[in-house]
Coordinates of C-alpha atoms in Angstrom, one line a residue:
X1 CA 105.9 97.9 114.8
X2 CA 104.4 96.8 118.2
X3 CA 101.0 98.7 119.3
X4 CA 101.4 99.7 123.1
X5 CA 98.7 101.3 125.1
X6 CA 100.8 104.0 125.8
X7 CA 103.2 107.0 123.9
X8 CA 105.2 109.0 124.3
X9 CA 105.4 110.4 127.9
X10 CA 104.9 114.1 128.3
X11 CA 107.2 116.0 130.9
X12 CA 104.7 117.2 133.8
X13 CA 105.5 118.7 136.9
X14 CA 105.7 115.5 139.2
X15 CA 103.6 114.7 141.9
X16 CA 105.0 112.8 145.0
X17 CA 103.5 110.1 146.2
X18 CA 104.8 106.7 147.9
X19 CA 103.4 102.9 145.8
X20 CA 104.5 99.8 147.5
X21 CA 104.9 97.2 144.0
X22 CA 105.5 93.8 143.7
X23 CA 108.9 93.1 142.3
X24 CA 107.5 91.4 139.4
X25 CA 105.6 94.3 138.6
X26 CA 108.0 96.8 138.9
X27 CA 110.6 94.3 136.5
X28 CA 107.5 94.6 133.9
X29 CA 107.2 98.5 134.3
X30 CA 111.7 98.9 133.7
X31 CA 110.7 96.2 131.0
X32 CA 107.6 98.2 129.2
X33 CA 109.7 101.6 129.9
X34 CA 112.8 100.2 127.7
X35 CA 110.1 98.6 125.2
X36 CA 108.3 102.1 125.0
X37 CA 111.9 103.5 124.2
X38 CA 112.8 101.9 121.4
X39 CA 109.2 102.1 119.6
X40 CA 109.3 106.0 119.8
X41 CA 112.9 106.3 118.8
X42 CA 114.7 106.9 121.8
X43 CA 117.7 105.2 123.6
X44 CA 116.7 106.4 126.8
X45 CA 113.9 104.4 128.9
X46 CA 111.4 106.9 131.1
X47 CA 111.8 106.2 134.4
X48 CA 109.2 103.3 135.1
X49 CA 107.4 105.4 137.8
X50 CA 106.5 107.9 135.0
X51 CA 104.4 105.0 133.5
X52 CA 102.1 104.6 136.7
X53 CA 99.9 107.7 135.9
X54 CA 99.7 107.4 132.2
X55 CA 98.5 103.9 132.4
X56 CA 96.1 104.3 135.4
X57 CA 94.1 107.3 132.9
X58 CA 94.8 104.8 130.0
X59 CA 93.4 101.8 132.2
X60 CA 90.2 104.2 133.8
X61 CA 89.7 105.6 130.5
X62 CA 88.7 102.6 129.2
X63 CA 86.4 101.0 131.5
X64 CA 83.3 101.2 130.7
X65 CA 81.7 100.6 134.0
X66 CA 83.5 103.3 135.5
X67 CA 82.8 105.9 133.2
X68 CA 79.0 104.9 132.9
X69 CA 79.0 105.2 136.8
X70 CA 80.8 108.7 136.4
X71 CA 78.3 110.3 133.7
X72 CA 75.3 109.2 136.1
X73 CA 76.8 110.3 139.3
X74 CA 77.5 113.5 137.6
X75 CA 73.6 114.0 135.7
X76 CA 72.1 117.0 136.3
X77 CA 69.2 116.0 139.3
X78 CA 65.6 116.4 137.6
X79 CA 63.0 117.5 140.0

């Protein structure tokens, strides 16, 4: 069974917003959305734009310098 980043995409109330992609990006989104499908089961691919936000938490979630910079910028100030 293939291990993807991602599963299974809840139903949230959508926010609107407008991202200008490359097409060769957005053929690997339609591409990861069928792949996503068929490893939880489903016939039906999410829509590719439902994707974006999972995968942006998934992606900041694990960088470490990003949270590092987070837990300092949000220490308690000592003085």
């Amino acid at each position: 069974m293939t291990k993807l980043k991602l599963s299974t995409i809840l139903d949230d109330k959508p926010v609107k917003i407008t991202v200008e992609l490359p097409a060769p990006v957005f053929r690997d989104l339609q591409a990861y959305a069928a792949v996503l499908a068929k490893a939880n089961g489903g016939t039906a691919s999410p829509e590719p734009g439902k994707l974006i936000v999972p995968m942006i938490q998934r992606f900041m979630a694990s960088d470490r310098a990003f949270s590092k910079t987070r837990r300092q910028e949000n220490a308690p100030v000592q003085g």
